[in-house]
Each structure stands twice: as C-alpha cells, then as structure tokens.
JSON list of C-alpha atoms in Angstrom, two decimals:
[
{"chain": "A", "resi": 1, "resn": "UNK", "atom": "CA", "xyz": [34.06, 149.26, 110.57]},
{"chain": "A", "resi": 2, "resn": "UNK", "atom": "CA", "xyz": [30.72, 149.69, 112.30]},
{"chain": "A", "resi": 3, "resn": "UNK", "atom": "CA", "xyz": [29.28, 146.70, 114.14]},
{"chain": "A", "resi": 4, "resn": "UNK", "atom": "CA", "xyz": [25.76, 145.35, 114.12]},
{"chain": "A", "resi": 5, "resn": "UNK", "atom": "CA", "xyz": [23.27, 148.04, 115.11]},
{"chain": "A", "resi": 6, "resn": "UNK", "atom": "CA", "xyz": [19.94, 147.25, 116.68]},
{"chain": "A", "resi": 7, "resn": "UNK", "atom": "CA", "xyz": [17.22, 149.79, 117.36]},
{"chain": "A", "resi": 8, "resn": "UNK", "atom": "CA", "xyz": [15.64, 150.58, 119.64]},
{"chain": "A", "resi": 9, "resn": "UNK", "atom": "CA", "xyz": [17.72, 149.44, 122.64]},
{"chain": "A", "resi": 10, "resn": "UNK", "atom": "CA", "xyz": [14.76, 149.39, 125.01]},
{"chain": "A", "resi": 11, "resn": "UNK", "atom": "CA", "xyz": [11.04, 149.12, 124.43]},
{"chain": "A", "resi": 12, "resn": "UNK", "atom": "CA", "xyz": [7.98, 148.85, 126.66]},
{"chain": "A", "resi": 13, "resn": "UNK", "atom": "CA", "xyz": [4.72, 147.69, 125.12]},
{"chain": "A", "resi": 14, "resn": "UNK", "atom": "CA", "xyz": [1.37, 146.55, 126.43]},
{"chain": "A", "resi": 15, "resn": "UNK", "atom": "CA", "xyz": [-0.25, 143.20, 125.78]},
{"chain": "A", "resi": 16, "resn": "UNK", "atom": "CA", "xyz": [-1.99, 142.98, 122.43]},
{"chain": "A", "resi": 17, "resn": "UNK", "atom": "CA", "xyz": [0.17, 145.61, 120.75]},
{"chain": "A", "resi": 18, "resn": "UNK", "atom": "CA", "xyz": [2.60, 144.89, 117.96]},
{"chain": "A", "resi": 19, "resn": "UNK", "atom": "CA", "xyz": [6.26, 145.83, 117.73]},
{"chain": "A", "resi": 20, "resn": "UNK", "atom": "CA", "xyz": [8.91, 146.15, 115.01]},
{"chain": "A", "resi": 21, "resn": "UNK", "atom": "CA", "xyz": [12.61, 145.79, 115.76]},
{"chain": "A", "resi": 22, "resn": "UNK", "atom": "CA", "xyz": [15.39, 146.80, 113.38]},
{"chain": "A", "resi": 23, "resn": "UNK", "atom": "CA", "xyz": [18.83, 145.40, 112.69]},
{"chain": "A", "resi": 24, "resn": "UNK", "atom": "CA", "xyz": [21.57, 146.85, 110.49]},
{"chain": "A", "resi": 25, "resn": "UNK", "atom": "CA", "xyz": [24.26, 144.22, 109.83]},
{"chain": "A", "resi": 26, "resn": "UNK", "atom": "CA", "xyz": [27.95, 144.81, 109.33]},
{"chain": "A", "resi": 27, "resn": "UNK", "atom": "CA", "xyz": [28.61, 146.24, 105.88]},
{"chain": "A", "resi": 28, "resn": "UNK", "atom": "CA", "xyz": [29.06, 143.42, 103.39]},
{"chain": "A", "resi": 29, "resn": "UNK", "atom": "CA", "xyz": [27.32, 140.79, 105.52]},
{"chain": "A", "resi": 30, "resn": "UNK", "atom": "CA", "xyz": [24.35, 139.20, 103.80]},
{"chain": "A", "resi": 31, "resn": "UNK", "atom": "CA", "xyz": [23.12, 136.84, 106.50]},
{"chain": "A", "resi": 32, "resn": "UNK", "atom": "CA", "xyz": [21.06, 138.11, 109.42]},
{"chain": "A", "resi": 33, "resn": "UNK", "atom": "CA", "xyz": [19.74, 135.88, 112.20]},
{"chain": "A", "resi": 34, "resn": "UNK", "atom": "CA", "xyz": [17.37, 136.77, 115.01]},
{"chain": "A", "resi": 35, "resn": "UNK", "atom": "CA", "xyz": [17.33, 135.25, 118.49]},
{"chain": "A", "resi": 36, "resn": "UNK", "atom": "CA", "xyz": [15.22, 135.58, 121.60]},
{"chain": "A", "resi": 37, "resn": "UNK", "atom": "CA", "xyz": [17.13, 135.42, 124.88]},
{"chain": "A", "resi": 38, "resn": "UNK", "atom": "CA", "xyz": [15.48, 134.84, 128.23]},
{"chain": "A", "resi": 39, "resn": "UNK", "atom": "CA", "xyz": [17.07, 133.81, 131.54]},
{"chain": "A", "resi": 40, "resn": "UNK", "atom": "CA", "xyz": [15.26, 130.49, 131.63]},
{"chain": "A", "resi": 41, "resn": "UNK", "atom": "CA", "xyz": [15.50, 129.41, 127.99]},
{"chain": "A", "resi": 42, "resn": "UNK", "atom": "CA", "xyz": [18.78, 130.89, 126.84]},
{"chain": "A", "resi": 43, "resn": "UNK", "atom": "CA", "xyz": [19.17, 131.82, 123.18]},
{"chain": "A", "resi": 44, "resn": "UNK", "atom": "CA", "xyz": [16.31, 130.62, 121.01]},
{"chain": "A", "resi": 45, "resn": "UNK", "atom": "CA", "xyz": [16.65, 130.87, 117.23]},
{"chain": "A", "resi": 46, "resn": "UNK", "atom": "CA", "xyz": [13.85, 132.78, 115.52]},
{"chain": "A", "resi": 47, "resn": "UNK", "atom": "CA", "xyz": [14.82, 132.96, 111.85]},
{"chain": "A", "resi": 48, "resn": "UNK", "atom": "CA", "xyz": [17.64, 133.64, 109.46]},
{"chain": "A", "resi": 49, "resn": "UNK", "atom": "CA", "xyz": [17.65, 135.68, 106.27]},
{"chain": "A", "resi": 50, "resn": "UNK", "atom": "CA", "xyz": [20.15, 135.56, 103.47]},
{"chain": "A", "resi": 51, "resn": "UNK", "atom": "CA", "xyz": [19.91, 137.86, 100.47]},
{"chain": "A", "resi": 52, "resn": "UNK", "atom": "CA", "xyz": [16.31, 138.82, 101.30]},
{"chain": "A", "resi": 53, "resn": "UNK", "atom": "CA", "xyz": [15.15, 135.19, 101.61]},
{"chain": "A", "resi": 54, "resn": "UNK", "atom": "CA", "xyz": [14.20, 133.45, 104.81]},
{"chain": "A", "resi": 55, "resn": "UNK", "atom": "CA", "xyz": [16.53, 130.47, 104.90]},
{"chain": "A", "resi": 56, "resn": "UNK", "atom": "CA", "xyz": [15.72, 128.93, 108.27]},
{"chain": "A", "resi": 57, "resn": "UNK", "atom": "CA", "xyz": [13.00, 129.34, 110.83]},
{"chain": "A", "resi": 58, "resn": "UNK", "atom": "CA", "xyz": [12.85, 128.38, 114.48]},
{"chain": "A", "resi": 59, "resn": "UNK", "atom": "CA", "xyz": [9.95, 127.00, 116.43]},
{"chain": "A", "resi": 60, "resn": "UNK", "atom": "CA", "xyz": [8.03, 130.20, 117.15]},
{"chain": "A", "resi": 61, "resn": "UNK", "atom": "CA", "xyz": [4.38, 131.02, 116.48]},
{"chain": "A", "resi": 62, "resn": "UNK", "atom": "CA", "xyz": [3.29, 132.94, 113.41]},
{"chain": "A", "resi": 63, "resn": "UNK", "atom": "CA", "xyz": [3.05, 136.12, 115.47]},
{"chain": "A", "resi": 64, "resn": "UNK", "atom": "CA", "xyz": [6.79, 136.39, 114.96]},
{"chain": "A", "resi": 65, "resn": "UNK", "atom": "CA", "xyz": [7.78, 137.43, 111.47]},
{"chain": "A", "resi": 66, "resn": "UNK", "atom": "CA", "xyz": [10.68, 139.10, 109.75]},
{"chain": "A", "resi": 67, "resn": "UNK", "atom": "CA", "xyz": [12.03, 140.39, 106.51]},
{"chain": "A", "resi": 68, "resn": "UNK", "atom": "CA", "xyz": [15.27, 141.51, 104.96]},
{"chain": "A", "resi": 69, "resn": "UNK", "atom": "CA", "xyz": [15.76, 144.38, 102.58]},
{"chain": "A", "resi": 70, "resn": "UNK", "atom": "CA", "xyz": [18.03, 144.66, 99.55]},
{"chain": "A", "resi": 71, "resn": "UNK", "atom": "CA", "xyz": [20.63, 146.51, 101.65]},
{"chain": "A", "resi": 72, "resn": "UNK", "atom": "CA", "xyz": [20.67, 143.51, 104.08]},
{"chain": "A", "resi": 73, "resn": "UNK", "atom": "CA", "xyz": [18.98, 145.47, 106.85]},
{"chain": "A", "resi": 74, "resn": "UNK", "atom": "CA", "xyz": [16.41, 143.33, 108.61]},
{"chain": "A", "resi": 75, "resn": "UNK", "atom": "CA", "xyz": [13.31, 143.86, 110.68]},
{"chain": "A", "resi": 76, "resn": "UNK", "atom": "CA", "xyz": [11.38, 141.52, 112.88]},
{"chain": "A", "resi": 77, "resn": "UNK", "atom": "CA", "xyz": [7.78, 142.03, 113.90]},
{"chain": "A", "resi": 78, "resn": "UNK", "atom": "CA", "xyz": [5.84, 140.58, 116.78]},
{"chain": "A", "resi": 79, "resn": "UNK", "atom": "CA", "xyz": [2.07, 140.98, 116.70]},
{"chain": "A", "resi": 80, "resn": "UNK", "atom": "CA", "xyz": [-0.46, 140.58, 119.50]},
{"chain": "A", "resi": 81, "resn": "UNK", "atom": "CA", "xyz": [2.21, 140.79, 122.18]},
{"chain": "A", "resi": 82, "resn": "UNK", "atom": "CA", "xyz": [2.02, 138.50, 125.19]},
{"chain": "A", "resi": 83, "resn": "UNK", "atom": "CA", "xyz": [3.70, 138.89, 128.58]},
{"chain": "A", "resi": 84, "resn": "UNK", "atom": "CA", "xyz": [5.94, 135.93, 127.72]},
{"chain": "A", "resi": 85, "resn": "UNK", "atom": "CA", "xyz": [7.39, 137.82, 124.79]},
{"chain": "A", "resi": 86, "resn": "UNK", "atom": "CA", "xyz": [9.39, 139.95, 127.22]},
{"chain": "A", "resi": 87, "resn": "UNK", "atom": "CA", "xyz": [13.01, 139.18, 126.38]},
{"chain": "A", "resi": 88, "resn": "UNK", "atom": "CA", "xyz": [16.23, 140.43, 124.89]},
{"chain": "A", "resi": 89, "resn": "UNK", "atom": "CA", "xyz": [16.05, 140.15, 121.11]},
{"chain": "A", "resi": 90, "resn": "UNK", "atom": "CA", "xyz": [19.42, 139.75, 119.48]},
{"chain": "A", "resi": 91, "resn": "UNK", "atom": "CA", "xyz": [20.38, 140.11, 115.87]},
{"chain": "A", "resi": 92, "resn": "UNK", "atom": "CA", "xyz": [23.51, 138.53, 114.44]},
{"chain": "A", "resi": 93, "resn": "UNK", "atom": "CA", "xyz": [25.09, 139.06, 111.06]},
{"chain": "A", "resi": 94, "resn": "UNK", "atom": "CA", "xyz": [27.61, 136.96, 109.21]},
{"chain": "A", "resi": 95, "resn": "UNK", "atom": "CA", "xyz": [29.38, 137.20, 105.91]},
{"chain": "A", "resi": 96, "resn": "UNK", "atom": "CA", "xyz": [29.14, 133.77, 104.38]},
{"chain": "A", "resi": 97, "resn": "UNK", "atom": "CA", "xyz": [26.34, 131.62, 103.08]},
{"chain": "A", "resi": 98, "resn": "UNK", "atom": "CA", "xyz": [27.13, 128.94, 105.66]},
{"chain": "A", "resi": 99, "resn": "UNK", "atom": "CA", "xyz": [25.52, 129.35, 109.03]},
{"chain": "A", "resi": 100, "resn": "UNK", "atom": "CA", "xyz": [28.62, 128.27, 110.92]},
{"chain": "A", "resi": 101, "resn": "UNK", "atom": "CA", "xyz": [30.68, 131.29, 109.93]},
{"chain": "A", "resi": 102, "resn": "UNK", "atom": "CA", "xyz": [31.32, 133.63, 112.82]},
{"chain": "A", "resi": 103, "resn": "UNK", "atom": "CA", "xyz": [28.22, 135.47, 113.97]},
{"chain": "A", "resi": 104, "resn": "UNK", "atom": "CA", "xyz": [28.59, 139.08, 115.07]},
{"chain": "A", "resi": 105, "resn": "UNK", "atom": "CA", "xyz": [25.90, 140.15, 117.48]},
{"chain": "A", "resi": 106, "resn": "UNK", "atom": "CA", "xyz": [24.31, 143.51, 118.13]},
{"chain": "A", "resi": 107, "resn": "UNK", "atom": "CA", "xyz": [23.64, 144.78, 121.65]},
{"chain": "A", "resi": 108, "resn": "UNK", "atom": "CA", "xyz": [20.05, 143.67, 121.42]},
{"chain": "A", "resi": 109, "resn": "UNK", "atom": "CA", "xyz": [16.66, 145.20, 122.00]},
{"chain": "A", "resi": 110, "resn": "UNK", "atom": "CA", "xyz": [15.24, 144.71, 125.49]},
{"chain": "A", "resi": 111, "resn": "UNK", "atom": "CA", "xyz": [11.47, 144.31, 125.08]},
{"chain": "A", "resi": 112, "resn": "UNK", "atom": "CA", "xyz": [9.20, 144.48, 128.11]},
{"chain": "A", "resi": 113, "resn": "UNK", "atom": "CA", "xyz": [5.54, 143.62, 127.71]},
{"chain": "A", "resi": 114, "resn": "UNK", "atom": "CA", "xyz": [3.27, 144.85, 130.49]},
{"chain": "B", "resi": 1, "resn": "UNK", "atom": "CA", "xyz": [14.20, 120.20, 125.97]},
{"chain": "B", "resi": 2, "resn": "UNK", "atom": "CA", "xyz": [17.67, 121.66, 125.48]},
{"chain": "B", "resi": 3, "resn": "UNK", "atom": "CA", "xyz": [19.63, 119.82, 122.80]},
{"chain": "B", "resi": 4, "resn": "UNK", "atom": "CA", "xyz": [22.77, 121.25, 124.32]},
{"chain": "B", "resi": 5, "resn": "UNK", "atom": "CA", "xyz": [23.09, 121.04, 128.09]},
{"chain": "B", "resi": 6, "resn": "UNK", "atom": "CA", "xyz": [25.52, 123.38, 129.76]},
{"chain": "B", "resi": 7, "resn": "UNK", "atom": "CA", "xyz": [26.75, 122.89, 133.29]},
{"chain": "B", "resi": 8, "resn": "UNK", "atom": "CA", "xyz": [27.00, 124.37, 135.74]},
{"chain": "B", "resi": 9, "resn": "UNK", "atom": "CA", "xyz": [24.33, 127.01, 135.14]},
{"chain": "B", "resi": 10, "resn": "UNK", "atom": "CA", "xyz": [25.96, 129.32, 137.64]},
{"chain": "B", "resi": 11, "resn": "UNK", "atom": "CA", "xyz": [29.46, 129.48, 139.11]},
{"chain": "B", "resi": 12, "resn": "UNK", "atom": "CA", "xyz": [30.95, 131.97, 141.54]},
{"chain": "B", "resi": 13, "resn": "UNK", "atom": "CA", "xyz": [34.61, 131.52, 142.48]},
{"chain": "B", "resi": 14, "resn": "UNK", "atom": "CA", "xyz": [37.55, 133.48, 143.80]},
{"chain": "B", "resi": 15, "resn": "UNK", "atom": "CA", "xyz": [40.17, 135.06, 141.59]},
{"chain": "B", "resi": 16, "resn": "UNK", "atom": "CA", "xyz": [43.03, 132.66, 140.90]},
{"chain": "B", "resi": 17, "resn": "UNK", "atom": "CA", "xyz": [40.97, 129.47, 141.00]},
{"chain": "B", "resi": 18, "resn": "UNK", "atom": "CA", "xyz": [40.53, 127.12, 138.06]},
{"chain": "B", "resi": 19, "resn": "UNK", "atom": "CA", "xyz": [37.18, 126.08, 136.61]},
{"chain": "B", "resi": 20, "resn": "UNK", "atom": "CA", "xyz": [35.64, 123.96, 133.88]},
{"chain": "B", "resi": 21, "resn": "UNK", "atom": "CA", "xyz": [32.36, 124.51, 132.04]},
{"chain": "B", "resi": 22, "resn": "UNK", "atom": "CA", "xyz": [30.74, 121.65, 130.15]},
{"chain": "B", "resi": 23, "resn": "UNK", "atom": "CA", "xyz": [28.56, 121.51, 127.07]},
{"chain": "B", "resi": 24, "resn": "UNK", "atom": "CA", "xyz": [26.94, 118.12, 126.44]},
{"chain": "B", "resi": 25, "resn": "UNK", "atom": "CA", "xyz": [24.59, 116.63, 123.90]},
{"chain": "B", "resi": 26, "resn": "UNK", "atom": "CA", "xyz": [23.43, 113.27, 122.62]},
{"chain": "B", "resi": 27, "resn": "UNK", "atom": "CA", "xyz": [23.67, 114.65, 119.09]},
{"chain": "B", "resi": 28, "resn": "UNK", "atom": "CA", "xyz": [26.70, 115.02, 116.84]},
{"chain": "B", "resi": 29, "resn": "UNK", "atom": "CA", "xyz": [27.67, 118.49, 115.69]},
{"chain": "B", "resi": 30, "resn": "UNK", "atom": "CA", "xyz": [29.69, 119.54, 112.66]},
{"chain": "B", "resi": 31, "resn": "UNK", "atom": "CA", "xyz": [31.39, 122.17, 114.77]},
{"chain": "B", "resi": 32, "resn": "UNK", "atom": "CA", "xyz": [30.95, 123.86, 118.10]},
{"chain": "B", "resi": 33, "resn": "UNK", "atom": "CA", "xyz": [31.41, 127.48, 119.01]},
{"chain": "B", "resi": 34, "resn": "UNK", "atom": "CA", "xyz": [32.00, 129.13, 122.37]},
{"chain": "B", "resi": 35, "resn": "UNK", "atom": "CA", "xyz": [30.84, 132.69, 123.04]},
{"chain": "B", "resi": 36, "resn": "UNK", "atom": "CA", "xyz": [31.10, 135.07, 125.97]},
{"chain": "B", "resi": 37, "resn": "UNK", "atom": "CA", "xyz": [28.39, 137.62, 126.68]},
{"chain": "B", "resi": 38, "resn": "UNK", "atom": "CA", "xyz": [28.80, 140.56, 129.04]},
{"chain": "B", "resi": 39, "resn": "UNK", "atom": "CA", "xyz": [25.84, 142.46, 130.53]},
{"chain": "B", "resi": 40, "resn": "UNK", "atom": "CA", "xyz": [24.22, 144.81, 128.03]},
{"chain": "B", "resi": 41, "resn": "UNK", "atom": "CA", "xyz": [26.12, 143.32, 125.12]},
{"chain": "B", "resi": 42, "resn": "UNK", "atom": "CA", "xyz": [25.61, 140.61, 122.54]},
{"chain": "B", "resi": 43, "resn": "UNK", "atom": "CA", "xyz": [27.65, 137.38, 122.61]},
{"chain": "B", "resi": 44, "resn": "UNK", "atom": "CA", "xyz": [31.18, 137.51, 121.19]},
{"chain": "B", "resi": 45, "resn": "UNK", "atom": "CA", "xyz": [32.79, 134.48, 119.57]},
{"chain": "B", "resi": 46, "resn": "UNK", "atom": "CA", "xyz": [35.76, 133.03, 121.48]},
{"chain": "B", "resi": 47, "resn": "UNK", "atom": "CA", "xyz": [36.58, 129.93, 119.46]},
{"chain": "B", "resi": 48, "resn": "UNK", "atom": "CA", "xyz": [35.26, 127.36, 117.00]},
{"chain": "B", "resi": 49, "resn": "UNK", "atom": "CA", "xyz": [36.25, 123.69, 117.29]},
{"chain": "B", "resi": 50, "resn": "UNK", "atom": "CA", "xyz": [35.69, 121.42, 114.35]},
{"chain": "B", "resi": 51, "resn": "UNK", "atom": "CA", "xyz": [37.61, 118.15, 114.69]},
{"chain": "B", "resi": 52, "resn": "UNK", "atom": "CA", "xyz": [36.83, 115.46, 117.26]},
{"chain": "B", "resi": 53, "resn": "UNK", "atom": "CA", "xyz": [39.43, 115.56, 120.03]},
{"chain": "B", "resi": 54, "resn": "UNK", "atom": "CA", "xyz": [40.55, 119.05, 119.04]},
{"chain": "B", "resi": 55, "resn": "UNK", "atom": "CA", "xyz": [42.05, 121.27, 121.74]},
{"chain": "B", "resi": 56, "resn": "UNK", "atom": "CA", "xyz": [42.40, 125.02, 121.30]},
{"chain": "B", "resi": 57, "resn": "UNK", "atom": "CA", "xyz": [44.00, 127.46, 123.69]},
{"chain": "B", "resi": 58, "resn": "UNK", "atom": "CA", "xyz": [43.24, 131.14, 124.02]},
{"chain": "B", "resi": 59, "resn": "UNK", "atom": "CA", "xyz": [45.59, 132.53, 126.71]},
{"chain": "B", "resi": 60, "resn": "UNK", "atom": "CA", "xyz": [44.23, 131.05, 129.98]},
{"chain": "B", "resi": 61, "resn": "UNK", "atom": "CA", "xyz": [41.22, 129.44, 128.26]},
{"chain": "B", "resi": 62, "resn": "UNK", "atom": "CA", "xyz": [41.42, 125.87, 126.94]},
{"chain": "B", "resi": 63, "resn": "UNK", "atom": "CA", "xyz": [38.65, 124.49, 124.75]},
{"chain": "B", "resi": 64, "resn": "UNK", "atom": "CA", "xyz": [38.21, 120.82, 123.94]},
{"chain": "B", "resi": 65, "resn": "UNK", "atom": "CA", "xyz": [35.87, 119.10, 121.50]},
{"chain": "B", "resi": 66, "resn": "UNK", "atom": "CA", "xyz": [34.92, 115.54, 122.41]},
{"chain": "B", "resi": 67, "resn": "UNK", "atom": "CA", "xyz": [36.16, 112.67, 120.25]},
{"chain": "B", "resi": 68, "resn": "UNK", "atom": "CA", "xyz": [32.59, 111.91, 119.15]},
{"chain": "B", "resi": 69, "resn": "UNK", "atom": "CA", "xyz": [31.82, 115.60, 118.54]},
{"chain": "B", "resi": 70, "resn": "UNK", "atom": "CA", "xyz": [28.91, 115.49, 120.98]},
{"chain": "B", "resi": 71, "resn": "UNK", "atom": "CA", "xyz": [30.41, 117.45, 123.84]},
{"chain": "B", "resi": 72, "resn": "UNK", "atom": "CA", "xyz": [32.87, 120.18, 124.65]},
{"chain": "B", "resi": 73, "resn": "UNK", "atom": "CA", "xyz": [34.51, 121.79, 127.64]},
{"chain": "B", "resi": 74, "resn": "UNK", "atom": "CA", "xyz": [35.98, 125.15, 128.48]},
{"chain": "B", "resi": 75, "resn": "UNK", "atom": "CA", "xyz": [38.68, 125.27, 131.16]},
{"chain": "B", "resi": 76, "resn": "UNK", "atom": "CA", "xyz": [39.87, 128.55, 132.64]},
{"chain": "B", "resi": 77, "resn": "UNK", "atom": "CA", "xyz": [43.14, 128.61, 134.53]},
{"chain": "B", "resi": 78, "resn": "UNK", "atom": "CA", "xyz": [43.74, 131.21, 137.25]},
{"chain": "B", "resi": 79, "resn": "UNK", "atom": "CA", "xyz": [40.43, 132.98, 136.68]},
{"chain": "B", "resi": 80, "resn": "UNK", "atom": "CA", "xyz": [40.40, 136.77, 136.81]},
{"chain": "B", "resi": 81, "resn": "UNK", "atom": "CA", "xyz": [37.54, 139.23, 137.45]},
{"chain": "B", "resi": 82, "resn": "UNK", "atom": "CA", "xyz": [37.66, 140.14, 133.75]},
{"chain": "B", "resi": 83, "resn": "UNK", "atom": "CA", "xyz": [36.53, 136.59, 132.92]},
{"chain": "B", "resi": 84, "resn": "UNK", "atom": "CA", "xyz": [33.14, 137.34, 134.48]},
{"chain": "B", "resi": 85, "resn": "UNK", "atom": "CA", "xyz": [30.30, 136.85, 132.02]},
{"chain": "B", "resi": 86, "resn": "UNK", "atom": "CA", "xyz": [27.84, 134.46, 130.47]},
{"chain": "B", "resi": 87, "resn": "UNK", "atom": "CA", "xyz": [29.54, 131.66, 128.53]},
{"chain": "B", "resi": 88, "resn": "UNK", "atom": "CA", "xyz": [27.49, 130.10, 125.75]},
{"chain": "B", "resi": 89, "resn": "UNK", "atom": "CA", "xyz": [28.17, 127.10, 123.57]},
{"chain": "B", "resi": 90, "resn": "UNK", "atom": "CA", "xyz": [26.51, 126.63, 120.19]},
{"chain": "B", "resi": 91, "resn": "UNK", "atom": "CA", "xyz": [26.60, 123.53, 118.02]},
{"chain": "B", "resi": 92, "resn": "UNK", "atom": "CA", "xyz": [26.19, 123.52, 114.26]},
{"chain": "B", "resi": 93, "resn": "UNK", "atom": "CA", "xyz": [23.50, 121.20, 112.84]},
{"chain": "B", "resi": 94, "resn": "UNK", "atom": "CA", "xyz": [23.72, 123.11, 110.40]},
{"chain": "B", "resi": 95, "resn": "UNK", "atom": "CA", "xyz": [21.89, 125.97, 112.09]},
{"chain": "B", "resi": 96, "resn": "UNK", "atom": "CA", "xyz": [23.36, 126.89, 115.44]},
{"chain": "B", "resi": 97, "resn": "UNK", "atom": "CA", "xyz": [21.79, 125.19, 118.47]},
{"chain": "B", "resi": 98, "resn": "UNK", "atom": "CA", "xyz": [22.51, 127.08, 121.66]},
{"chain": "B", "resi": 99, "resn": "UNK", "atom": "CA", "xyz": [23.07, 125.98, 125.23]},
{"chain": "B", "resi": 100, "resn": "UNK", "atom": "CA", "xyz": [21.37, 127.97, 128.01]},
{"chain": "B", "resi": 101, "resn": "UNK", "atom": "CA", "xyz": [24.70, 129.34, 129.19]},
{"chain": "B", "resi": 102, "resn": "UNK", "atom": "CA", "xyz": [26.90, 129.34, 132.28]},
{"chain": "B", "resi": 103, "resn": "UNK", "atom": "CA", "xyz": [26.90, 132.52, 134.31]},
{"chain": "B", "resi": 104, "resn": "UNK", "atom": "CA", "xyz": [30.40, 132.94, 135.72]},
{"chain": "B", "resi": 105, "resn": "UNK", "atom": "CA", "xyz": [31.36, 135.40, 138.45]},
{"chain": "B", "resi": 106, "resn": "UNK", "atom": "CA", "xyz": [34.97, 135.82, 139.49]},
{"chain": "B", "resi": 107, "resn": "UNK", "atom": "CA", "xyz": [35.35, 137.59, 142.82]},
{"chain": "B", "resi": 108, "resn": "UNK", "atom": "CA", "xyz": [38.50, 139.65, 143.45]}
]
C-alpha cells in the first residue's frame, strides 16, 4: 500500500510570505502528526490531528497552524515566514488513537526561506 | 532544553567495529522508540521498548531500556556501511519526545 506522501518535496520562499504544506497519510490511518527537523534542534513536534481534531500541540508560535480533512489528509500553514523557519517538515501518520503506535513518516518537505 | 539527550551526536567508525548510542533523560517514559533516518527520507521505526530492563535484538542491533525507564541504549555489533544514518530515540509521555539524534557513519 502507498506510504505517506508529502508535497511539495522542496520549496523556496522569501521572508514574510506564507506557505502551505500537504500530507496524505497511509490509507486507513486517522492520526497525522507534523514535525520540524533542523540540524541543531532535531525533531520538534508541531501538532497532531486525529479525526479532524487537533489533539496535541507543540510549543510553536501561532504562525504555525494546521488542519485535517475528512479523508485524513492534512495541511500545515506557516504565515509571515522567517529565516529560522527553514527546515525539513515531516509528516507522520499512524493508525491508532494512541500516540505511541508506530509512526510512518513521509519523505518531508524541505523549506528554505531566503 | 532537550528532555531526551542522545550521545554521541556524531560517530564515524570503521566497518566491523562495535558501537553504542545512548539516550538519557531525567524523566520516566511509558515506552521508548528507536528510529533510523537516511538522507532524503523520513525516520523509520526500528523497535519499541516498553518494560524496564527490556532487551530487544534486531540482527546485529541490541536495544535496552533502563530499569527505571529513563534511559535506553542501542548497541551495534560489527557495524556495516549499510548501518550509516541518523539514529533517533523518542520517548512516550504520552506524546513522543524526540532526541536530537546520533549521526552514524560507517566507513568501508
């Protein structure tokens, strides 16, 4: 079965712009989590959605937002981009309601802010 | 401040050598997961340890969960170039808390 699909793979934006990233989870998975990965900070949890509801949120400013659709696909949006937002954004899907079930990751979206 | 400290951050060794990666915290976790991430890919789950003192083996990889469920280690025996990658540990609290990773390079 198809894995987690993230689009686009690469993105270059300028400061002040906004960006929307997309994640299609594995069929049947209802939980989608988003992470920011940078060399210095590692994986930082952004938020998690389960059945269209945000269930957990990490410690990121309000410029970072997300949503999940009825088909479990998820989007995250970053407004007023800053240079420090340059990172690999990873999406992970899992089947169960518990967050400790195995997470399947997409290949990520590499965002560069210039 | 990282809740989960991984060490070393970077390790480059010759093929055939043994190595150990550590994941330490002052907090107790319900379970701990180990992932490996290769360049251009997302992390892939290797193992989940749940019980204090638990040891799991995956071919040449041995994972151990500390008795107090605050720390874990990953030992690789006779490392091979295919083991190269970023190794990440993640503790459940209940959301996953991630370590910064250990970048491992195995030279042929």
